[in-house]
Short mmCIF file of C-alpha atoms (C1' of nucleotides) in Angstrom, two decimals:
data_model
loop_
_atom_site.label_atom_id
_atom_site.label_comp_id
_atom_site.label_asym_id
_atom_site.label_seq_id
_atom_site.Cartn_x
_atom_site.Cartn_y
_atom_site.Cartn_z
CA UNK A 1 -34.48 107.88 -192.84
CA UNK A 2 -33.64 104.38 -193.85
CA UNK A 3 -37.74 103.62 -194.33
CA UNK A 4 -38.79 106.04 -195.86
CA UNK A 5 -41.47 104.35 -197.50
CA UNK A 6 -42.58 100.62 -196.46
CA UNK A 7 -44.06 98.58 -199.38
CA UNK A 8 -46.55 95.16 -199.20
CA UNK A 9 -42.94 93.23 -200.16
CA UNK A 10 -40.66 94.42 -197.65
CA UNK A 11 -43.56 93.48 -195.32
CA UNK A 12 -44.06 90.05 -196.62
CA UNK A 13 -39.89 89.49 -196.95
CA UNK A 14 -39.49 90.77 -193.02
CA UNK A 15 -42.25 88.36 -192.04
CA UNK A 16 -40.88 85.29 -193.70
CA UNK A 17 -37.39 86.19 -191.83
CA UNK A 18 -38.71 86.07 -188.88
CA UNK A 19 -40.47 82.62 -189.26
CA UNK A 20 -37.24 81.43 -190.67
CA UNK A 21 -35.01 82.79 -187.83
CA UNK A 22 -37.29 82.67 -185.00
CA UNK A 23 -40.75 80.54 -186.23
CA UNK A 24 -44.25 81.26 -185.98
CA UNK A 25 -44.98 81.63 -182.31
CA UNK A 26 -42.76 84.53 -182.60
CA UNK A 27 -44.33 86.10 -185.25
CA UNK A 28 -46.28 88.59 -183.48
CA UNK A 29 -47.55 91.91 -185.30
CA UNK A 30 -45.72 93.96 -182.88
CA UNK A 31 -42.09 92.01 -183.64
CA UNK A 32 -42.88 92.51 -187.22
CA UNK A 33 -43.23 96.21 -186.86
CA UNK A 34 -40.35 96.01 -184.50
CA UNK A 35 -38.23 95.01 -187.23
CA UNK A 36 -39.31 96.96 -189.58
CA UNK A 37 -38.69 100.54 -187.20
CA UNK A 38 -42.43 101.29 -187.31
CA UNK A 39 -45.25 100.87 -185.48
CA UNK A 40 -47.89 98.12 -185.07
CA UNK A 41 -50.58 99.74 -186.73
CA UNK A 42 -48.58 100.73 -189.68
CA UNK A 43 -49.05 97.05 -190.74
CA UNK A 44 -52.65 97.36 -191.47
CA UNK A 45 -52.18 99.63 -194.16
CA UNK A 46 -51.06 96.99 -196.54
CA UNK A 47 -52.64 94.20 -194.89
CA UNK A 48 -56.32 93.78 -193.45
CA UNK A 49 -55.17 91.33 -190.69
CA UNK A 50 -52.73 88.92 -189.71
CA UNK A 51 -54.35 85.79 -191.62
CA UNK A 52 -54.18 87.84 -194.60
CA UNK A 53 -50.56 88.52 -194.34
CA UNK A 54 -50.26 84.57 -193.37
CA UNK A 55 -51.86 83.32 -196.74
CA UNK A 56 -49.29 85.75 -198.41
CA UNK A 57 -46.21 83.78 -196.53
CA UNK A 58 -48.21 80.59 -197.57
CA UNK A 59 -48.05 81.56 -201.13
CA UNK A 60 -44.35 82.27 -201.05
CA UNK A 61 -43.23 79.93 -199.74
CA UNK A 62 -44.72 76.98 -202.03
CA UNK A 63 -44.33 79.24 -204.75
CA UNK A 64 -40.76 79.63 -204.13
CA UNK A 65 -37.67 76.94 -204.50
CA UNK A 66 -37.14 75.52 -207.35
CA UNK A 67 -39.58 73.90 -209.67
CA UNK A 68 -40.10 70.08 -210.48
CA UNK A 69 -38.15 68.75 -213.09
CA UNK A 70 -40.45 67.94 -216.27
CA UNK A 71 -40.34 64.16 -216.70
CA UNK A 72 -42.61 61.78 -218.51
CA UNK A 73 -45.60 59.92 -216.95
CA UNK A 74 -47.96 61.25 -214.76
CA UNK A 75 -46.50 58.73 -211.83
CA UNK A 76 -42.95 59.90 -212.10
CA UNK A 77 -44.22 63.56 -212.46
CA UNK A 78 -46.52 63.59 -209.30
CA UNK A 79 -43.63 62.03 -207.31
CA UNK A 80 -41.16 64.72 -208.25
CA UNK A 81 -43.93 67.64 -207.49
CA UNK A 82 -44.63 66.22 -204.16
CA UNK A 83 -41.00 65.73 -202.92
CA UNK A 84 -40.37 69.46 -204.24
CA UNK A 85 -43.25 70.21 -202.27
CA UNK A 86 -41.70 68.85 -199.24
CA UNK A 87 -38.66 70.73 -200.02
CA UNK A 88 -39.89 73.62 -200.46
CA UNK A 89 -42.09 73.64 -197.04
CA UNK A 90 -38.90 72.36 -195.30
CA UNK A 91 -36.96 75.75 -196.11
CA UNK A 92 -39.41 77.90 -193.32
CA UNK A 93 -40.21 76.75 -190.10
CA UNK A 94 -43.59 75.73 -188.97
CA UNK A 95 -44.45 76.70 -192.92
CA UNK A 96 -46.90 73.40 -193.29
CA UNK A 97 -48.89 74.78 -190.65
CA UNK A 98 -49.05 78.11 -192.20
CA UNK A 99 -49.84 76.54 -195.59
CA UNK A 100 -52.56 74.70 -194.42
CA UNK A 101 -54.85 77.02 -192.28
CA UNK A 102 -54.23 79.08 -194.86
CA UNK A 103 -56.11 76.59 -197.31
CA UNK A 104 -59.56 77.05 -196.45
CA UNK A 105 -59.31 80.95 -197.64
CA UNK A 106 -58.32 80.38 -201.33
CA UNK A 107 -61.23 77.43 -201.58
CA UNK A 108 -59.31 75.30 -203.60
CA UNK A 109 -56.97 77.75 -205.83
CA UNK A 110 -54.18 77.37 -203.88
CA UNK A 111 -50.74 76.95 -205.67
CA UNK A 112 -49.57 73.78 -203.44
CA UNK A 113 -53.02 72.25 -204.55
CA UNK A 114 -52.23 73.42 -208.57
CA UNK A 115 -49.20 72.43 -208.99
CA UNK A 116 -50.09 68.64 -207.59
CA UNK A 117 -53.25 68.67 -209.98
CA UNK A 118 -50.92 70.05 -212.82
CA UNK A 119 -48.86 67.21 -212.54
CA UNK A 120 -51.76 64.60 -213.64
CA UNK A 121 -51.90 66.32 -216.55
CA UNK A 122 -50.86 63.35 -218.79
CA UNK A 123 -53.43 60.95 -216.37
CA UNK A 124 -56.02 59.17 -217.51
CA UNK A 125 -58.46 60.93 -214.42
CA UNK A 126 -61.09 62.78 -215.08
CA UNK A 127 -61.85 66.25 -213.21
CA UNK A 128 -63.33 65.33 -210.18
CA UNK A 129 -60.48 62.11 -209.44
CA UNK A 130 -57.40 64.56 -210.54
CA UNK A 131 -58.91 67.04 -207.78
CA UNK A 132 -59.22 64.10 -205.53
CA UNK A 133 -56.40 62.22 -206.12
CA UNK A 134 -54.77 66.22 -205.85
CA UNK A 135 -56.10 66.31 -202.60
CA UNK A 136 -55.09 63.04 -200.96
CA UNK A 137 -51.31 63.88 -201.91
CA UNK A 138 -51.66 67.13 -200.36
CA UNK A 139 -53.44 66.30 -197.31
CA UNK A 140 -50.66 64.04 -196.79
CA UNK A 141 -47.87 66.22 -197.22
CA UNK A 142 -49.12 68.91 -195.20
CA UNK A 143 -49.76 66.27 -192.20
CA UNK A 144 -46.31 64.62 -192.34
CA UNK A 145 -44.74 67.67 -193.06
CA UNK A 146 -46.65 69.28 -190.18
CA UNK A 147 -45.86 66.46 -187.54
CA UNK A 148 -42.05 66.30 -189.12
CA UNK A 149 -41.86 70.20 -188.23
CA UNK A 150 -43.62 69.81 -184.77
CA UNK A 151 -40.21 67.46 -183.94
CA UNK A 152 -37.91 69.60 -185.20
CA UNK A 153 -38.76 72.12 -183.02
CA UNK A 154 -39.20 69.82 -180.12
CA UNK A 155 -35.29 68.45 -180.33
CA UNK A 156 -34.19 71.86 -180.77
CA UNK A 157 -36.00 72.64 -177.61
CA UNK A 158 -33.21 71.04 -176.10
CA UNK A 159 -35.12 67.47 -175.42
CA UNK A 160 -33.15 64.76 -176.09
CA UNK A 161 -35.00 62.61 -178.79
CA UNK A 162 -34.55 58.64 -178.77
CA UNK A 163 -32.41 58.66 -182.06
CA UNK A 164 -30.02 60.86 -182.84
CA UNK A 165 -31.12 63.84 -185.38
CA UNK A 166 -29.35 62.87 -188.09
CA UNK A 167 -30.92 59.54 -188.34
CA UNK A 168 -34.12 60.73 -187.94
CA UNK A 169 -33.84 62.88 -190.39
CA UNK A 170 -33.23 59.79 -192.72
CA UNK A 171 -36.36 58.02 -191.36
CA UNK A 172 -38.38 60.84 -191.76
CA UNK A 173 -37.60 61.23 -195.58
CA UNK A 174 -37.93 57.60 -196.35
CA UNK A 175 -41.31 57.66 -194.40
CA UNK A 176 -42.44 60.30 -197.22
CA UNK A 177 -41.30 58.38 -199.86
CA UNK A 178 -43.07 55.26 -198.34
CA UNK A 179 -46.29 57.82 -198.26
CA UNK A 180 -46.24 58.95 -201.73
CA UNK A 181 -45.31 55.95 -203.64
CA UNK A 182 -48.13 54.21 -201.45
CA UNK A 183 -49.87 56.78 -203.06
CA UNK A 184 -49.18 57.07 -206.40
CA UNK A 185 -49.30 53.02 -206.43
CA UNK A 186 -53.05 53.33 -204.92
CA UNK A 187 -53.35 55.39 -208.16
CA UNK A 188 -52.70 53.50 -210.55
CA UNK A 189 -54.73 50.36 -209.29
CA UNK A 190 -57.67 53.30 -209.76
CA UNK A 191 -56.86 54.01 -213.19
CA UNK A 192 -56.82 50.40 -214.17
CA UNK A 193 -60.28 49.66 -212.76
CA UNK A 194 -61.45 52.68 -214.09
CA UNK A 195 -59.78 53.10 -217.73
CA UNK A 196 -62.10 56.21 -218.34
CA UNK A 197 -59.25 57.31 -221.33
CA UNK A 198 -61.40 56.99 -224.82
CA UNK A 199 -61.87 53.18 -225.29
CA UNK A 200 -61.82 53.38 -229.31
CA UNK A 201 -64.48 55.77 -230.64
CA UNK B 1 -71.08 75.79 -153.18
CA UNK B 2 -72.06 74.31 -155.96
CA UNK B 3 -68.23 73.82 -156.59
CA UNK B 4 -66.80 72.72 -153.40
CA UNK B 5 -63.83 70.77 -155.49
CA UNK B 6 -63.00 70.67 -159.00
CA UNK B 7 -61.21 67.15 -160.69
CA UNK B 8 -59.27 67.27 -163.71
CA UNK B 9 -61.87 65.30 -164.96
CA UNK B 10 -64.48 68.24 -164.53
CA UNK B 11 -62.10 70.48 -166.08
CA UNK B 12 -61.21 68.56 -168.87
CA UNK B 13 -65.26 68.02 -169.40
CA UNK B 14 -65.60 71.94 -169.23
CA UNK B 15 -63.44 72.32 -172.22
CA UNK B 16 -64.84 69.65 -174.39
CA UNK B 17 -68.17 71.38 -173.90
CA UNK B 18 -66.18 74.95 -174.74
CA UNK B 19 -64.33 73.53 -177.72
CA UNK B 20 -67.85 71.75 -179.07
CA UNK B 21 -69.93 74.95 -178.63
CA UNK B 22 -67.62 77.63 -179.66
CA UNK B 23 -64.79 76.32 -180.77
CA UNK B 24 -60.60 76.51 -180.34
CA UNK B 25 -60.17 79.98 -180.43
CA UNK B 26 -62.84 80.40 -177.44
CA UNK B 27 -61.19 77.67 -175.67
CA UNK B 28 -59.33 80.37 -173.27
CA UNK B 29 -57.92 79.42 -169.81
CA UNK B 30 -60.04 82.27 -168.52
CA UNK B 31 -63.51 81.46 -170.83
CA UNK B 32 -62.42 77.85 -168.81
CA UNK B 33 -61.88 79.04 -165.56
CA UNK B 34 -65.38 81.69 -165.71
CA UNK B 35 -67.21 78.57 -166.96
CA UNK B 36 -66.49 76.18 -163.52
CA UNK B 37 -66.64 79.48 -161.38
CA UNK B 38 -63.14 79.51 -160.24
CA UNK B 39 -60.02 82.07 -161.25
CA UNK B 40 -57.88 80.80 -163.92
CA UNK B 41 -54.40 79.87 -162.20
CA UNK B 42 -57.10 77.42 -160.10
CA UNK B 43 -56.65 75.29 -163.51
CA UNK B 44 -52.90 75.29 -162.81
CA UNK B 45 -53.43 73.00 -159.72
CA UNK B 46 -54.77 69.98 -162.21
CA UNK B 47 -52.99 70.95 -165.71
CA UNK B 48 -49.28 72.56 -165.60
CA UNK B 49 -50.18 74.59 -168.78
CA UNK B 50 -52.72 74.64 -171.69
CA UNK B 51 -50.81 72.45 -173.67
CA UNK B 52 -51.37 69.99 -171.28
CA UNK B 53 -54.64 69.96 -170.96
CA UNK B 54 -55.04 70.44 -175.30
CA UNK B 55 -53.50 67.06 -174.83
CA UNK B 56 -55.68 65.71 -172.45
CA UNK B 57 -58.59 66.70 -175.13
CA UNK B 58 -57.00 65.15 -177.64
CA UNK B 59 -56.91 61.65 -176.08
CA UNK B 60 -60.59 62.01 -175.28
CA UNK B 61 -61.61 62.50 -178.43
CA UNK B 62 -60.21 59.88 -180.54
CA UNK B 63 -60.68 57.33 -177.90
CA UNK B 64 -64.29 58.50 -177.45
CA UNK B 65 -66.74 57.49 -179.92
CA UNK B 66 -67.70 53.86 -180.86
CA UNK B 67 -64.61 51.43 -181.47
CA UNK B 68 -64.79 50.20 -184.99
CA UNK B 69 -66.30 47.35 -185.98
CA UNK B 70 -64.27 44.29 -185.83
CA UNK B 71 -63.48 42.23 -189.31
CA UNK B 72 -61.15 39.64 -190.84
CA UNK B 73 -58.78 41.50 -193.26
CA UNK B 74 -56.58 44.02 -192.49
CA UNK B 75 -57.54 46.17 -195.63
CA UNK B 76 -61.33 46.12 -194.22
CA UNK B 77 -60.26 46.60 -191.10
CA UNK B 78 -57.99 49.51 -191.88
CA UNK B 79 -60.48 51.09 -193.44
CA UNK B 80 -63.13 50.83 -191.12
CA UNK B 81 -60.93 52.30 -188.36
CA UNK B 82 -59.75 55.24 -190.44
CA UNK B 83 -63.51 55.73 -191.10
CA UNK B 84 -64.49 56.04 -187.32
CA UNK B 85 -61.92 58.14 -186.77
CA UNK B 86 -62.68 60.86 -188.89
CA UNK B 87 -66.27 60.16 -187.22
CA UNK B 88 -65.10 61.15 -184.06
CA UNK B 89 -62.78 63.97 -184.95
CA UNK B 90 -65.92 65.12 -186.71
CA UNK B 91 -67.77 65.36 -182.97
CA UNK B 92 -65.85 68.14 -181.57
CA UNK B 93 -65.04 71.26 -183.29
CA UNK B 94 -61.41 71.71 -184.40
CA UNK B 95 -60.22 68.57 -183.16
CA UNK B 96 -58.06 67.38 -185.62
CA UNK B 97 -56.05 70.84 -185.17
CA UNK B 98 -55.69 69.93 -181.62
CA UNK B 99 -54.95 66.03 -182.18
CA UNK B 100 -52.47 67.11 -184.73
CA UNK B 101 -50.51 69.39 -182.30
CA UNK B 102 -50.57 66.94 -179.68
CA UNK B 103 -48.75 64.50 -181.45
CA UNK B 104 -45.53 65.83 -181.20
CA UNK B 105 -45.28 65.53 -177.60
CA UNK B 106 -46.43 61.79 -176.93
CA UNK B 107 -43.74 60.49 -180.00
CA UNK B 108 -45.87 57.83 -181.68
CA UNK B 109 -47.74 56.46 -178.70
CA UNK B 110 -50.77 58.46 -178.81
CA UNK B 111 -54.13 56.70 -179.91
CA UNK B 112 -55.18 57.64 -183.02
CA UNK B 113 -52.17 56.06 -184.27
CA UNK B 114 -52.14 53.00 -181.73
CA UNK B 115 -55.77 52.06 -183.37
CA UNK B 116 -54.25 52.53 -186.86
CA UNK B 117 -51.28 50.33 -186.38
CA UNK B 118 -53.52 47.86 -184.60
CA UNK B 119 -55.57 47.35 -187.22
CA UNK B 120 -52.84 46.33 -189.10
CA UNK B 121 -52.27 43.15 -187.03
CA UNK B 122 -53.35 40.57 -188.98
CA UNK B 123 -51.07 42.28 -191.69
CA UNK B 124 -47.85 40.50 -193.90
CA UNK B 125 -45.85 43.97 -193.32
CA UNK B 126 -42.99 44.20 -190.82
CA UNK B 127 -42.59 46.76 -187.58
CA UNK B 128 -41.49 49.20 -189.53
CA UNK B 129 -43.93 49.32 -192.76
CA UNK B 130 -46.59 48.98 -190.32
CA UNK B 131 -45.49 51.87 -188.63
CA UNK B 132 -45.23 53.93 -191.67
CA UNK B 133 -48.67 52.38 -193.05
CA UNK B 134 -50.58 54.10 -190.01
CA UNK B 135 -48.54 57.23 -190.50
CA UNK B 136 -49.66 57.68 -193.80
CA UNK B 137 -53.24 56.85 -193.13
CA UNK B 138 -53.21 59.46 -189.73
CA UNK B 139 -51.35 62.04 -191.87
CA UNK B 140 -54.22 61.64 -194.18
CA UNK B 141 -57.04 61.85 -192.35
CA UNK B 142 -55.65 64.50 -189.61
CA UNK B 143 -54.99 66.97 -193.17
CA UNK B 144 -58.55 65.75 -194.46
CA UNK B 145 -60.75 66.19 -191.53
CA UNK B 146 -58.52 69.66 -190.60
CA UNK B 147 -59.59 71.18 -193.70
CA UNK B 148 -63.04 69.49 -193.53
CA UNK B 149 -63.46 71.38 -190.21
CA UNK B 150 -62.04 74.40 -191.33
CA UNK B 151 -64.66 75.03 -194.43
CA UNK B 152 -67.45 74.02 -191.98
CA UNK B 153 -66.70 77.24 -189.53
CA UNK B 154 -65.95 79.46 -192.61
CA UNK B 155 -69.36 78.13 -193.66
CA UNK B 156 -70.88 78.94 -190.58
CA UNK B 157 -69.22 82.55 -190.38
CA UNK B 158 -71.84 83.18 -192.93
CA UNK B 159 -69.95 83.10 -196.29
CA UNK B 160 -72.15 81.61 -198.96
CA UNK B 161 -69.74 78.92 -200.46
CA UNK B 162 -70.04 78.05 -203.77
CA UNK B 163 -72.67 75.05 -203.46
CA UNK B 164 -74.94 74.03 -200.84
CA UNK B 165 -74.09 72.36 -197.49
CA UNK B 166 -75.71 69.07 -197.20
CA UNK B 167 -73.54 68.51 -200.81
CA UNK B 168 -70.57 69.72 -199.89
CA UNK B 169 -70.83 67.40 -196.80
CA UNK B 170 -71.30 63.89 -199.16
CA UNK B 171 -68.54 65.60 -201.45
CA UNK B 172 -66.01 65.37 -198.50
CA UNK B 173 -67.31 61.80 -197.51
CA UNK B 174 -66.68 60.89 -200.76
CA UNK B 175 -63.13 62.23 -200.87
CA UNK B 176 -62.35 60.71 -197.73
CA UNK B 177 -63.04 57.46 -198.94
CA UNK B 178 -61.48 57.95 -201.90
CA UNK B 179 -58.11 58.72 -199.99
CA UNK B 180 -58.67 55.75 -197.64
CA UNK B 181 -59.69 53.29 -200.20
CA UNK B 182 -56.04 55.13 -202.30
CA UNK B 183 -53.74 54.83 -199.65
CA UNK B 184 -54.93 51.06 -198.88
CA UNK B 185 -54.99 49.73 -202.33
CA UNK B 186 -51.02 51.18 -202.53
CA UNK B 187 -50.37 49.31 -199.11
CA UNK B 188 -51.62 46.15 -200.96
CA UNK B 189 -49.43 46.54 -204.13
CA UNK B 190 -46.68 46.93 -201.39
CA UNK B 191 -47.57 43.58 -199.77
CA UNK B 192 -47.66 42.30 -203.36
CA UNK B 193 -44.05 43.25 -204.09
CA UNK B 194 -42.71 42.41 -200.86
CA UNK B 195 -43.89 39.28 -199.41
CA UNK B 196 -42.24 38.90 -196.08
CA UNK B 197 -44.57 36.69 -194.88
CA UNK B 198 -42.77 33.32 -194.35
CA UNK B 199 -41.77 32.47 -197.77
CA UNK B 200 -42.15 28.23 -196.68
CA UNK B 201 -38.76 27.70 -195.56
"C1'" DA C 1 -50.89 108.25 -199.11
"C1'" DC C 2 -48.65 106.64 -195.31
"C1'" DC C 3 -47.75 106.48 -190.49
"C1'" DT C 4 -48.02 107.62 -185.21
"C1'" DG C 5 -50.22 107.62 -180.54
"C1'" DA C 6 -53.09 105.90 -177.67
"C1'" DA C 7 -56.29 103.09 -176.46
"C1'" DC C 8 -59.51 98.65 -176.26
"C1'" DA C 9 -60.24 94.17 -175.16
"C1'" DC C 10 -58.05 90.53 -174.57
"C1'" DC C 11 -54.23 86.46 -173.73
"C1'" DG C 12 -51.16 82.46 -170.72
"C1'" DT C 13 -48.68 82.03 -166.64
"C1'" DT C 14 -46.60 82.81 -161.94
"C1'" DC C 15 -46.66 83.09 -157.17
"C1'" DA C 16 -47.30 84.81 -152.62
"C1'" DA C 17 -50.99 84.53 -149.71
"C1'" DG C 18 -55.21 82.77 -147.92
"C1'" DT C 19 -58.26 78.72 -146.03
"C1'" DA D 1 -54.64 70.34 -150.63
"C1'" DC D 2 -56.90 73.56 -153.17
"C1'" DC D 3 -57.87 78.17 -154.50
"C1'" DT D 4 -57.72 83.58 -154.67
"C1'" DG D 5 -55.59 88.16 -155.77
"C1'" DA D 6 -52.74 90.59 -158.08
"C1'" DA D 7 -49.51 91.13 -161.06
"C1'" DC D 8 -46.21 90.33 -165.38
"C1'" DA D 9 -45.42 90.34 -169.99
"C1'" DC D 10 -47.55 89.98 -173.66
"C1'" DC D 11 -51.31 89.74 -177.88
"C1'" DG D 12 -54.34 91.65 -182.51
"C1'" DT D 13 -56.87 95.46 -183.96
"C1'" DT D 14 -59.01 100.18 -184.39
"C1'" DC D 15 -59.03 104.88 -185.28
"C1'" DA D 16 -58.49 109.73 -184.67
"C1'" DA D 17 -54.82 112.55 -185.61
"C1'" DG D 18 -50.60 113.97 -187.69
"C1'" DT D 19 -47.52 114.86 -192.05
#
DNA sequence: ACCTGAACACCGTTCAAGT
DNA sequence: ACCTGAACACCGTTCAAGT
C-alpha cells in the first residue's frame, strides 16, 4: 500500500541511509529490503548485484555536496577540488572505502577521478601527467580519507582514543592539507622542469 | 597425525598461502581451518577473531621482503623504501586492502609506516612533519598498489582490458614513481620554506 | 513488469564437551 | 592445553511461481 511500486532511486536513497545511519557492515541486502517492506530478491530487479548497487552509492556520493568554487590557477583550483572531495566523502560513513573498490569497475571514468583531472585544466601537463598527477591526488585522498574513517568508527566503538575527538579532528584536517599542498607543491617543481606549454612557435 | 599441534605460526603461514593463491575473498576461517585439517573454532585457540589474524598478515607482509637499500639522503632514501614497499605488497594478493584495514587498530605503530618515518631520519623536518610526511607517502602507496591489485584480479577474471598486460604493468610502475618522486619533491619545497634545522644560533 | 517464496551454498563466532 | 561437535545468527544470489 505505501510501495506500491519501488524504483532504482528509492533503492539507491534507502541504501545511502543506511550507510549514513548505521555504515557499511550493516548494509546487508536483506536490511535493505527490510527497509524498504519487500523482500531480498526484489532487489535484483533493478540491480544485478550488490557491487553494482555499491558503485551507484559511490557515484552519489562524490557527485553530491556542493561543487568547488571556480578560482584561478590550476594550483588553487586542484586544492579546492580535493578538499571538496574530502568533504564530500566525509558526509557517509565508510564512503572512501566504497568509492574506492568501486574504482576498478569504471576503469578510469570515475567522477572523483574527473573532477580532479578537470581541475588541471588551465596546467601546463600534458595528457598522460594530468591523468597522473589526477591519480596521485586521488590515491591520496581515498587512503587518508579511508584510514581517517577507519578511526572514526573505532572511537565511536566506545575505545577511548589518546586525544580527545575534537582535537583529532583538527589534526586530521591539517594532515590533509599538509598532503595536498605537498602535493600540489611536488607539482609545480614538475612543471618547471618540464615546461612542455608552447615555447614560442 | 600429521597435525599433532598447530602454532599460530602454522596458521598464520596457512593463510598467506590462501590469500597468495586465491585471494581475500577465499581467505575464509573455514577454507583456513579445511586447509590445516582441523574444525574452524580450533583457529579460535591461537587468534580471538579474523581480524586478528588479518592483522597478523598484515605485519608479515610489509616486514617480509628485502629491507631497502640503505643511502645517504633522506629523499633517496624515502624513495627507495616507498619503492620496496609497494614490492612487497605486490607479493601477496590483496594485501594492501588488508594492510590498509589493519591500520586502524595498531594507531600509527604498525610497520609500513615505522619504515617510512624511519627513513626520514636523517631529515631537517620536526616530529610532527615527519609524521605527516610518511602518512602521505603510506596513504599513497596503500591507494596506488590497492587499485593496482584490484585491475590485476579483474584482469585475471578474464575481462580483456583495454591494452595488454605486460604494458599496463610498466604503466603503473611508472605512475608509482611518478607519485613518489611528486610527493618527495613537495616535501623538499617544504624543507625549503621551513628550515628548522638549527638556524646557527 | 514487478515481486514473493523457498531454497542453495555459504559466512564468523561461541561454547559445552571431549581428550 | 588443545581441539571437536553442534549450534546460532547471519550472508548474497537464483529462480520458479505468482499477480
Amino acid at each position: 500500500m505505501q510501495n506500491p511500486k519501488l524504483s532504482k532511486d528509492e533503492v539507491a536513497r534507502a541504501a545511502l541511509r543506511i550507510l549514513d545511519e548505521m555504515g557499511l557492515p550493516d548494509l546487508t541486502m536483506r536490511r535493505l529490503a527490510a527497509d524498504l517492506n519487500v523482500r531480498p530478491s526484489a532487489l535484483y530487479w533493478y540491480f544485478p548485484n550488490k557491487q553494482t548497487l555499491l558503485a551507484d552509492l559511490a557515484d552519489r556520493i562524490v557527485t553530491q555536496g556542493r561543487p568547488a568554487e571556480l578560482v584561478t590557477g590550476w594550483d588553487e583550483q586542484l586544492r579546492l577540488v580535493a578538499l571538496a572531495l574530502r568533504d564530500s566523502l566525509l558526509a557517509y560513513r565508510d564512503s572512501a572505502e566504497i568509492v574506492s573498490s568501486s574504482l576498478a569497475l569504471g576503469l578510469g571514468e570515475n567522477p572523483a577521478h574527473s573532477t580532479l583531472r578537470d581541475a588541471l585544466d588551465s596546467s601546463p601537463f600534458d595528457a598522460e601527467m594530468t591523468q597522473r598527477a589526477a591519480a596521485t591526488m586521488l590515491h591520496f585522498i581515498l587512503g587518508h580519507v579511508s584510514l581517517e574513517q577507519q578511526r572514526i568508527q573505532y572511537d565511536s566503538l566506545g575505545a577511548l582514543s589518546g586525544e580527545p575527538v575534537m582535537l583529532r579532528m583538527e589534526s586530521c584536517a591539517g594532515a590533509f592539507r599538509f598532503g595536498v599542498d605537498t602535493i600540489i607543491s611536488g607539482l609545480k617543481q614538475h612543471s618547471l622542469a618540464h615546461p612542455t606549454a608552447t615555447p614560442g612557435e
